[in-house]
Amino acid sequence: MERLDTGTRTAHRPWTLRATRPELEPLPEGHPLDWLDRAAEGRARAGLTRRTVPRSPSDDLLDLAGNDYLGLMRHPAVVAAAAEAAHTWGTGAGGSRLVTGDTELHGELEHELAEFHGSEAALVFSSGYTANLAMVTALATPAAEDVEPPLVVCDQYNHASLIDATRLAKAAGARVAVFRHGDAEHAAELLRGGPGRRLLLSDTVFSVDGDLTDIRSLAGVARTHRAALLLDDAHGLGVVGPGGRGAVGGTPLGGADDVVVSVTLSKSLGSQGGAVLGSRRVIRHLVETARTFVFDTGLAPAAAGAALAALRVLRAEPERAEAVRSRARELSEGLRERGLDASDPDAAVVSVLAPSPEEALAWRAACGKDGVRVGCFRPPSVPDGRSRLRLTARATLDNTDIRRVLDVITTNRPG
């Protein structure tokens, strides 16, 4: 065994063998983080305080705040698959998927997601958020051969994960432009001119009001201006499209090699994680360059197993997708009949406008006391600055549940 000669040579190490603990100097007058208290006070005055509220396993509230659209989070087959995966593979992936975190189960899930959607390939991530960061940054980061920086054109109401992704792309040198919500003509204006790469980026179903964008128009604009079309279908998978295949799944557009789609496994599939679906060369590029894939621990096997089982339930019971859309329409129509300003849903989300952030919070709390859990969106989470209750329909709601929700929300309305 080779011994280190400490007498005549110095070992070539890029790090210090033993770190020393620095002595801390006394803080000067005024703590460097005192501004946090002032910021919290400002949020409180604006009615924007946020707190976590842990729920117990015996929680008996009727839940219209979560995203378990198809009611699969506690489905026996899904729970059993999660447990089996944990027993087989362990509780965690054990590392990045490029190191030790890739399993046969991940590959099986990716194969079935791509097949269900109609794409060539899929790549699974630890969350929908990291999937979106990967999809945008890996495709929008400038390359050495670019004659001009890539241009990303995105809907003004896109989800926070897409907004953050475009910020990262911009920091790397890409150009970013924002078009008016759902306005394909405005998107076309922003895409015109120049020889550089172009990407058109949009949610399919928007998370605040549940409206579905005009995908056909966006696709036409993208093709006209030789732009790749990037779509976040987190709220579409399992809810819209043939058999719940999503806003473009199961259509020629879903399998087009100039269209890339992200989905989440945490909503309709009742698990956790996300995925990007697209051509094989897109997926290869993400595997080799997307930082949230290369440097992130792989999706836990239990989550992968649960998502795969949920996908198989959806394939066997495609009527669940129509059921959740039907329940959302019933909620919207019932609320509007009672004089409330409710959105007209294209998927599972229904929003009800509130007069102010404070009244939205009080409305939500009162509904909770009456046994119905609803969501509450306030600035800055809402792009239009208007507070609202956010209801999420579920395929397993029955007529009694719908009547109860309508009565509780109406009885507790502000004023």
CSV table of C-alpha atoms in Angstrom, one decimal:
chain,number,residue,atom,x,y,z
A,1,MET,CA,0.0,0.0,0.0
A,2,GLU,CA,1.4,3.4,-1.0
A,3,ARG,CA,2.2,5.6,2.0
A,4,LEU,CA,2.1,9.4,2.1
A,5,ASP,CA,5.6,10.9,2.5
A,6,THR,CA,4.8,13.8,4.8
A,7,GLY,CA,8.5,14.8,5.2
A,8,THR,CA,9.5,15.8,1.7
A,9,ARG,CA,6.4,16.1,-0.4
A,10,THR,CA,3.0,17.7,-0.3
A,11,ALA,CA,0.0,15.7,-1.3
A,12,HIS,CA,-1.9,17.3,-4.2
A,13,ARG,CA,-5.4,17.8,-2.7
A,14,PRO,CA,-7.8,20.5,-3.7
A,15,TRP,CA,-9.3,20.7,-0.2
A,16,THR,CA,-8.2,21.3,3.3
A,17,LEU,CA,-7.8,18.1,5.3
A,18,ARG,CA,-9.2,19.6,8.6
A,19,ALA,CA,-11.3,22.7,8.6
A,20,THR,CA,-11.1,25.1,11.6
A,21,ARG,CA,-14.1,26.6,13.3
A,22,PRO,CA,-14.0,30.3,12.9
A,23,GLU,CA,-14.6,32.5,15.9
A,24,LEU,CA,-17.7,34.6,15.3
A,25,GLU,CA,-17.4,38.3,15.6
A,26,PRO,CA,-20.1,40.0,17.7
A,27,LEU,CA,-22.9,41.3,15.5
A,28,PRO,CA,-23.0,45.0,14.9
A,29,GLU,CA,-26.0,47.0,16.0
A,30,GLY,CA,-28.9,45.8,13.9
A,31,HIS,CA,-29.2,42.2,12.8
A,32,PRO,CA,-28.7,41.5,9.0
A,33,LEU,CA,-32.0,39.6,8.9
A,34,ASP,CA,-34.2,42.1,10.7
A,35,TRP,CA,-35.7,43.0,7.4
A,36,LEU,CA,-37.6,39.6,7.5
A,37,ASP,CA,-39.7,40.9,10.4
A,38,ARG,CA,-40.6,44.0,8.5
A,39,ALA,CA,-41.5,42.0,5.4
A,40,ALA,CA,-43.7,39.7,7.4
A,41,GLU,CA,-45.5,42.7,9.0
A,42,GLY,CA,-46.1,44.1,5.5
A,43,ARG,CA,-47.6,40.8,4.3
A,44,ALA,CA,-49.8,40.6,7.3
A,45,ARG,CA,-51.2,44.1,6.7
A,46,ALA,CA,-51.9,43.1,3.1
A,47,GLY,CA,-53.7,39.9,4.2
A,48,LEU,CA,-51.0,37.7,2.6
A,49,THR,CA,-49.8,35.7,5.6
A,50,ARG,CA,-49.3,32.1,4.8
A,51,ARG,CA,-49.0,29.1,7.2
A,52,THR,CA,-48.8,25.4,6.9
A,53,VAL,CA,-51.8,23.5,8.4
A,54,PRO,CA,-51.0,19.8,8.9
A,55,ARG,CA,-53.9,17.5,8.6
A,56,SER,CA,-54.4,14.2,10.4
A,57,PRO,CA,-55.0,10.8,8.7
A,58,SER,CA,-58.5,10.8,10.2
A,59,ASP,CA,-59.4,14.2,8.7
A,60,ASP,CA,-63.1,14.0,7.8
A,61,LEU,CA,-63.4,17.3,5.8
A,62,LEU,CA,-64.8,17.0,2.3
A,63,ASP,CA,-61.8,18.0,0.3
A,64,LEU,CA,-62.1,20.4,-2.6
A,65,ALA,CA,-58.7,22.0,-2.2
A,66,GLY,CA,-56.4,19.2,-3.2
A,67,ASN,CA,-55.5,18.0,-6.7
A,68,ASP,CA,-56.5,14.3,-6.4
A,69,TYR,CA,-58.7,14.8,-9.5
A,70,LEU,CA,-59.5,11.1,-10.1
A,71,GLY,CA,-59.7,10.0,-6.5
A,72,LEU,CA,-56.7,7.7,-7.0
A,73,MET,CA,-54.5,8.8,-4.1
A,74,ARG,CA,-56.0,6.2,-1.7
A,75,HIS,CA,-57.1,3.7,-4.4
A,76,PRO,CA,-56.2,0.2,-3.1
A,77,ALA,CA,-54.2,-0.7,-6.2
A,78,VAL,CA,-52.2,2.5,-6.1
A,79,VAL,CA,-51.4,2.3,-2.4
A,80,ALA,CA,-50.4,-1.4,-2.8
A,81,ALA,CA,-48.1,-0.6,-5.7
A,82,ALA,CA,-46.4,2.1,-3.6
A,83,ALA,CA,-45.8,-0.3,-0.8
A,84,GLU,CA,-44.6,-3.0,-3.1
A,85,ALA,CA,-42.1,-0.7,-4.8
A,86,ALA,CA,-40.8,0.5,-1.4
A,87,HIS,CA,-40.3,-3.2,-0.3
A,88,THR,CA,-38.6,-4.1,-3.6
A,89,TRP,CA,-36.4,-1.0,-4.2
A,90,GLY,CA,-36.2,0.7,-0.8
A,91,THR,CA,-37.5,4.0,0.4
A,92,GLY,CA,-35.4,6.2,-1.9
A,93,ALA,CA,-33.8,6.1,-5.3
A,94,GLY,CA,-30.4,6.4,-3.6
A,95,GLY,CA,-28.9,9.0,-5.9
A,96,SER,CA,-29.1,10.8,-9.2
A,97,ARG,CA,-30.6,8.7,-12.0
A,98,LEU,CA,-27.3,9.0,-13.8
A,99,VAL,CA,-25.5,7.4,-10.9
A,100,THR,CA,-27.5,4.8,-8.9
A,101,GLY,CA,-31.0,6.3,-8.9
A,102,ASP,CA,-32.4,4.7,-12.1
A,103,THR,CA,-34.4,1.6,-11.7
A,104,GLU,CA,-36.4,-0.7,-14.0
A,105,LEU,CA,-39.5,0.7,-12.5
A,106,HIS,CA,-38.6,4.2,-13.7
A,107,GLY,CA,-38.1,2.9,-17.2
A,108,GLU,CA,-41.4,1.0,-17.1
A,109,LEU,CA,-43.3,4.2,-16.0
A,110,GLU,CA,-41.6,6.2,-18.7
A,111,HIS,CA,-42.5,3.7,-21.4
A,112,GLU,CA,-46.2,3.5,-20.4
A,113,LEU,CA,-46.5,7.3,-20.0
A,114,ALA,CA,-45.1,7.8,-23.5
A,115,GLU,CA,-47.4,5.1,-24.9
A,116,PHE,CA,-50.5,6.5,-23.2
A,117,HIS,CA,-49.7,10.0,-24.4
A,118,GLY,CA,-48.7,9.0,-27.9
A,119,SER,CA,-45.1,10.4,-27.6
A,120,GLU,CA,-41.9,8.7,-28.7
A,121,ALA,CA,-40.3,8.9,-25.2
A,122,ALA,CA,-40.7,10.3,-21.7
A,123,LEU,CA,-38.4,11.3,-18.9
A,124,VAL,CA,-39.5,11.2,-15.2
A,125,PHE,CA,-38.4,13.8,-12.7
A,126,SER,CA,-38.7,14.2,-8.9
A,127,SER,CA,-41.5,16.8,-9.3
A,128,GLY,CA,-43.5,18.6,-11.9
A,129,TYR,CA,-41.6,21.8,-11.0
A,130,THR,CA,-38.2,20.3,-11.8
A,131,ALA,CA,-39.7,18.8,-15.0
A,132,ASN,CA,-40.7,22.3,-16.2
A,133,LEU,CA,-37.3,23.8,-15.2
A,134,ALA,CA,-35.7,21.1,-17.3
A,135,MET,CA,-37.9,21.3,-20.3
A,136,VAL,CA,-37.5,25.1,-20.7
A,137,THR,CA,-33.9,25.6,-19.6
A,138,ALA,CA,-32.4,22.7,-21.6
A,139,LEU,CA,-34.2,23.8,-24.8
A,140,ALA,CA,-33.7,27.6,-24.4
A,141,THR,CA,-30.1,27.9,-23.2
A,142,PRO,CA,-28.0,29.4,-25.9
A,143,ALA,CA,-25.6,27.2,-27.8
A,144,ALA,CA,-22.2,28.0,-29.4
A,145,GLU,CA,-23.7,27.7,-32.9
A,146,ASP,CA,-26.6,30.1,-32.3
A,147,VAL,CA,-26.6,33.1,-34.6
A,148,GLU,CA,-28.7,35.0,-32.0
A,149,PRO,CA,-29.9,34.1,-28.5
A,150,PRO,CA,-33.0,31.8,-28.4
A,151,LEU,CA,-36.4,33.5,-27.9
A,152,VAL,CA,-38.9,32.2,-25.4
A,153,VAL,CA,-42.4,33.6,-25.8
A,154,CYS,CA,-44.8,32.7,-23.0
A,155,ASP,CA,-48.3,33.3,-21.8
A,156,GLN,CA,-48.6,35.9,-19.1
A,157,TYR,CA,-50.6,33.6,-16.8
A,158,ASN,CA,-48.2,30.7,-17.0
A,159,HIS,CA,-47.5,28.7,-13.8
A,160,ALA,CA,-44.8,29.8,-11.4
A,161,SER,CA,-42.6,26.9,-12.5
A,162,LEU,CA,-42.6,28.0,-16.1
A,163,ILE,CA,-42.0,31.6,-15.1
A,164,ASP,CA,-39.0,30.6,-13.0
A,165,ALA,CA,-37.8,28.4,-15.9
A,166,THR,CA,-37.8,31.4,-18.2
A,167,ARG,CA,-36.0,33.5,-15.7
A,168,LEU,CA,-33.2,30.9,-15.6
A,169,ALA,CA,-33.1,30.7,-19.3
A,170,LYS,CA,-32.9,34.5,-19.5
A,171,ALA,CA,-30.0,34.5,-17.0
A,172,ALA,CA,-28.2,32.0,-19.3
A,173,GLY,CA,-28.6,34.4,-22.2
A,174,ALA,CA,-32.0,33.7,-23.8
A,175,ARG,CA,-34.5,36.4,-24.7
A,176,VAL,CA,-38.0,36.3,-23.1
A,177,ALA,CA,-41.2,37.9,-24.3
A,178,VAL,CA,-44.6,37.6,-22.7
A,179,PHE,CA,-47.9,37.5,-24.7
A,180,ARG,CA,-51.4,38.5,-23.4
A,181,HIS,CA,-53.2,35.5,-21.8
A,182,GLY,CA,-54.6,33.2,-24.5
A,183,ASP,CA,-53.8,35.7,-27.3
A,184,ALA,CA,-52.3,33.7,-30.1
A,185,GLU,CA,-52.1,36.7,-32.4
A,186,HIS,CA,-50.0,38.6,-29.9
A,187,ALA,CA,-47.8,35.5,-29.5
A,188,ALA,CA,-47.3,35.5,-33.3
A,189,GLU,CA,-46.3,39.2,-33.3
A,190,LEU,CA,-43.6,38.5,-30.7
A,191,LEU,CA,-42.2,35.5,-32.6
A,192,ARG,CA,-41.7,37.3,-35.9
A,193,GLY,CA,-38.3,38.0,-37.4
A,194,GLY,CA,-34.8,36.8,-36.9
A,195,PRO,CA,-33.1,33.5,-37.6
A,196,GLY,CA,-32.6,32.3,-34.1
A,197,ARG,CA,-34.3,29.4,-32.2
A,198,ARG,CA,-37.8,30.1,-31.0
A,199,LEU,CA,-40.0,28.5,-28.3
A,200,LEU,CA,-43.7,29.1,-27.6
A,201,LEU,CA,-44.5,28.2,-24.0
A,202,SER,CA,-47.9,27.9,-22.4
A,203,ASP,CA,-49.9,26.0,-19.8
A,204,THR,CA,-52.7,23.9,-21.4
A,205,VAL,CA,-55.2,24.1,-18.5
A,206,PHE,CA,-54.4,27.2,-16.3
A,207,SER,CA,-54.3,26.4,-12.6
A,208,VAL,CA,-56.1,29.4,-11.2
A,209,ASP,CA,-59.4,29.5,-13.2
A,210,GLY,CA,-59.2,26.1,-15.0
A,211,ASP,CA,-59.5,27.5,-18.5
A,212,LEU,CA,-58.1,25.6,-21.4
A,213,THR,CA,-55.9,27.6,-23.8
A,214,ASP,CA,-56.6,27.5,-27.6
A,215,ILE,CA,-53.9,24.9,-28.4
A,216,ARG,CA,-54.8,24.6,-32.1
A,217,SER,CA,-54.1,28.3,-32.6
A,218,LEU,CA,-50.9,28.2,-30.6
A,219,ALA,CA,-49.8,25.2,-32.6
A,220,GLY,CA,-50.5,27.1,-35.9
A,221,VAL,CA,-48.5,30.1,-34.7
A,222,ALA,CA,-45.6,27.9,-33.7
A,223,ARG,CA,-45.5,26.1,-37.0
A,224,THR,CA,-45.7,29.4,-39.0
A,225,HIS,CA,-42.8,30.9,-37.1
A,226,ARG,CA,-40.7,27.6,-36.8
A,227,ALA,CA,-41.0,27.6,-33.1
A,228,ALA,CA,-41.0,24.6,-30.8
A,229,LEU,CA,-44.3,24.4,-28.9
A,230,LEU,CA,-43.8,23.7,-25.1
A,231,LEU,CA,-46.9,22.9,-23.1
A,232,ASP,CA,-47.4,22.3,-19.4
A,233,ASP,CA,-50.3,19.8,-19.2
A,234,ALA,CA,-50.2,19.3,-15.4
A,235,HIS,CA,-53.9,20.0,-15.0
A,236,GLY,CA,-54.9,18.3,-18.3
A,237,LEU,CA,-53.5,14.8,-17.9
A,238,GLY,CA,-56.2,12.5,-16.6
A,239,VAL,CA,-58.9,15.1,-17.0
A,240,VAL,CA,-59.2,16.3,-20.6
A,241,GLY,CA,-58.7,14.6,-23.9
A,242,PRO,CA,-59.7,11.1,-25.1
A,243,GLY,CA,-59.6,8.8,-22.1
A,244,GLY,CA,-57.9,11.5,-20.0
A,245,ARG,CA,-54.8,11.5,-22.2
A,246,GLY,CA,-54.5,15.3,-21.7
A,247,ALA,CA,-54.9,18.4,-23.8
A,248,VAL,CA,-52.8,17.0,-26.7
A,249,GLY,CA,-52.3,13.4,-25.8
A,250,GLY,CA,-53.7,10.8,-28.2
A,251,THR,CA,-53.8,13.4,-31.0
A,252,PRO,CA,-51.3,14.0,-33.9
A,253,LEU,CA,-50.1,17.1,-32.1
A,254,GLY,CA,-49.2,15.0,-29.0
A,255,GLY,CA,-46.8,12.9,-31.1
A,256,ALA,CA,-45.4,15.7,-33.2
A,257,ASP,CA,-41.6,16.0,-32.9
A,258,ASP,CA,-41.8,19.8,-32.6
A,259,VAL,CA,-44.1,19.6,-29.5
A,260,VAL,CA,-42.8,19.0,-26.0
A,261,VAL,CA,-45.2,18.4,-23.1
A,262,SER,CA,-44.7,18.3,-19.4
A,263,VAL,CA,-47.0,16.6,-16.9
A,264,THR,CA,-47.2,16.0,-13.2
A,265,LEU,CA,-47.7,12.7,-11.4
A,266,SER,CA,-49.1,14.4,-8.3
A,267,LYS,CA,-52.6,15.4,-9.5
A,268,SER,CA,-54.7,12.9,-11.5
A,269,LEU,CA,-52.2,10.1,-10.8
A,270,GLY,CA,-52.3,10.7,-7.1
A,271,SER,CA,-48.6,10.3,-6.5
A,272,GLN,CA,-45.6,12.6,-6.8
A,273,GLY,CA,-43.1,13.6,-9.5
A,274,GLY,CA,-43.3,14.9,-13.0
A,275,ALA,CA,-42.3,14.0,-16.6
A,276,VAL,CA,-41.4,15.5,-19.9
A,277,LEU,CA,-42.8,13.8,-23.1
A,278,GLY,CA,-41.4,14.3,-26.5
A,279,SER,CA,-39.2,13.0,-29.3
A,280,ARG,CA,-36.3,10.7,-28.5
A,281,ARG,CA,-33.8,13.4,-29.4
A,282,VAL,CA,-35.5,15.9,-27.0
A,283,ILE,CA,-35.4,13.4,-24.2
A,284,ARG,CA,-31.8,12.5,-25.0
A,285,HIS,CA,-30.9,16.2,-24.8
A,286,LEU,CA,-32.6,16.5,-21.4
A,287,VAL,CA,-30.8,13.4,-20.0
A,288,GLU,CA,-27.5,14.9,-21.0
A,289,THR,CA,-28.0,18.6,-20.2
A,290,ALA,CA,-31.0,19.3,-17.9
A,291,ARG,CA,-29.5,20.3,-14.5
A,292,THR,CA,-32.7,19.2,-12.6
A,293,PHE,CA,-32.2,15.8,-14.0
A,294,VAL,CA,-28.4,15.4,-13.9
A,295,PHE,CA,-28.0,16.8,-10.3
A,296,ASP,CA,-31.2,15.8,-8.6
A,297,THR,CA,-32.0,12.5,-6.8
A,298,GLY,CA,-34.2,10.3,-8.8
A,299,LEU,CA,-37.9,9.9,-8.0
A,300,ALA,CA,-38.5,7.7,-5.0
A,301,PRO,CA,-39.5,4.1,-6.1
A,302,ALA,CA,-42.8,4.2,-4.1
A,303,ALA,CA,-43.9,7.3,-6.0
A,304,ALA,CA,-43.0,5.8,-9.3
A,305,GLY,CA,-44.9,2.6,-8.5
A,306,ALA,CA,-47.9,4.5,-7.3
A,307,ALA,CA,-48.0,6.6,-10.5
A,308,LEU,CA,-47.6,3.6,-12.7
A,309,ALA,CA,-50.5,1.8,-10.9
A,310,ALA,CA,-52.7,5.0,-11.2
A,311,LEU,CA,-52.0,5.3,-14.9
A,312,ARG,CA,-53.1,1.7,-15.3
A,313,VAL,CA,-56.3,2.4,-13.4
A,314,LEU,CA,-57.0,5.4,-15.7
A,315,ARG,CA,-56.4,3.3,-18.8
A,316,ALA,CA,-58.9,0.6,-17.5
A,317,GLU,CA,-61.4,3.2,-16.3
A,318,PRO,CA,-61.3,6.2,-18.8
A,319,GLU,CA,-64.8,7.3,-17.6
A,320,ARG,CA,-63.1,8.8,-14.6
A,321,ALA,CA,-61.9,11.7,-16.8
A,322,GLU,CA,-65.5,12.6,-17.9
A,323,ALA,CA,-66.7,12.2,-14.3
A,324,VAL,CA,-64.4,14.9,-13.0
A,325,ARG,CA,-65.3,17.3,-15.8
A,326,SER,CA,-69.0,16.7,-15.2
A,327,ARG,CA,-68.6,17.4,-11.4
A,328,ALA,CA,-66.7,20.6,-12.1
A,329,ARG,CA,-69.5,21.8,-14.4
A,330,GLU,CA,-72.1,21.0,-11.7
A,331,LEU,CA,-70.2,23.0,-9.1
A,332,SER,CA,-69.8,26.0,-11.5
A,333,GLU,CA,-73.4,26.0,-12.6
A,334,GLY,CA,-74.7,25.6,-9.0
A,335,LEU,CA,-72.6,28.5,-7.7
A,336,ARG,CA,-73.6,30.8,-10.5
A,337,GLU,CA,-77.3,30.0,-9.9
A,338,ARG,CA,-76.7,31.2,-6.4
A,339,GLY,CA,-75.4,34.5,-7.6
A,340,LEU,CA,-71.7,33.8,-7.1
A,341,ASP,CA,-69.0,34.8,-9.7
A,342,ALA,CA,-67.7,31.4,-10.6
A,343,SER,CA,-65.5,30.4,-13.5
A,344,ASP,CA,-66.7,28.2,-16.4
A,345,PRO,CA,-64.3,25.2,-16.1
A,346,ASP,CA,-62.7,23.4,-19.0
A,347,ALA,CA,-61.2,20.8,-16.6
A,348,ALA,CA,-61.4,20.2,-12.9
A,349,VAL,CA,-60.7,23.6,-11.4
A,350,VAL,CA,-63.5,26.1,-10.5
A,351,SER,CA,-62.7,29.5,-9.0
A,352,VAL,CA,-65.1,31.8,-7.1
A,353,LEU,CA,-64.1,35.5,-6.9
A,354,ALA,CA,-63.9,37.1,-3.4
A,355,PRO,CA,-64.0,40.8,-2.5
A,356,SER,CA,-60.6,40.9,-0.9
A,357,PRO,CA,-57.7,38.8,0.4
A,358,GLU,CA,-59.0,39.1,4.0
A,359,GLU,CA,-62.5,38.1,3.0
A,360,ALA,CA,-61.2,35.2,0.9
A,361,LEU,CA,-59.3,33.9,4.0
A,362,ALA,CA,-62.4,34.3,6.3
A,363,TRP,CA,-64.6,32.6,3.7
A,364,ARG,CA,-62.2,29.6,3.4
A,365,ALA,CA,-62.0,29.3,7.2
A,366,ALA,CA,-65.8,29.4,7.6
A,367,CYS,CA,-66.2,26.7,5.0
A,368,GLY,CA,-63.7,24.6,6.8
A,369,LYS,CA,-65.6,24.9,10.1
A,370,ASP,CA,-68.6,23.6,8.2
A,371,GLY,CA,-66.8,20.6,7.0
A,372,VAL,CA,-65.7,21.6,3.5
A,373,ARG,CA,-62.0,22.3,2.7
A,374,VAL,CA,-61.5,24.7,-0.2
A,375,GLY,CA,-58.5,26.5,-1.6
A,376,CYS,CA,-57.8,30.2,-1.4
A,377,PHE,CA,-55.7,32.0,-3.9
A,378,ARG,CA,-54.5,35.6,-3.2
A,379,PRO,CA,-51.8,37.9,-4.7
A,380,PRO,CA,-49.1,37.2,-5.7
A,381,SER,CA,-50.3,33.7,-6.5
A,382,VAL,CA,-53.0,35.0,-8.8
A,383,PRO,CA,-51.8,36.8,-12.0
A,384,ASP,CA,-54.8,39.2,-12.2
A,385,GLY,CA,-54.5,40.3,-8.6
A,386,ARG,CA,-58.0,39.2,-7.6
A,387,SER,CA,-58.5,36.9,-4.7
A,388,ARG,CA,-60.7,33.9,-5.0
A,389,LEU,CA,-61.7,30.5,-3.6
A,390,ARG,CA,-60.4,27.7,-5.7
A,391,LEU,CA,-62.4,24.5,-5.8
A,392,THR,CA,-61.1,21.3,-7.4
A,393,ALA,CA,-63.6,18.7,-8.5
A,394,ARG,CA,-63.0,15.0,-8.0
A,395,ALA,CA,-64.4,12.1,-10.0
A,396,THR,CA,-65.5,10.4,-6.8
A,397,LEU,CA,-67.8,13.2,-5.6
A,398,ASP,CA,-71.5,12.2,-5.5
A,399,ASN,CA,-74.7,14.2,-5.7
A,400,THR,CA,-74.9,14.6,-1.9
A,401,ASP,CA,-71.3,16.0,-1.9
A,402,ILE,CA,-72.1,18.5,-4.5
A,403,ARG,CA,-75.2,19.8,-2.7
A,404,ARG,CA,-73.2,20.1,0.5
A,405,VAL,CA,-70.4,22.1,-1.1
A,406,LEU,CA,-72.9,24.5,-2.7
A,407,ASP,CA,-74.8,25.0,0.5
A,408,VAL,CA,-71.6,25.6,2.6
A,409,ILE,CA,-70.0,28.0,0.2
A,410,THR,CA,-73.2,30.0,-0.3
A,411,THR,CA,-74.1,30.2,3.4
A,412,ASN,CA,-70.6,31.5,4.3
A,413,ARG,CA,-70.2,34.0,1.4
A,414,PRO,CA,-68.8,37.4,2.5
A,415,GLY,CA,-71.3,40.0,3.4
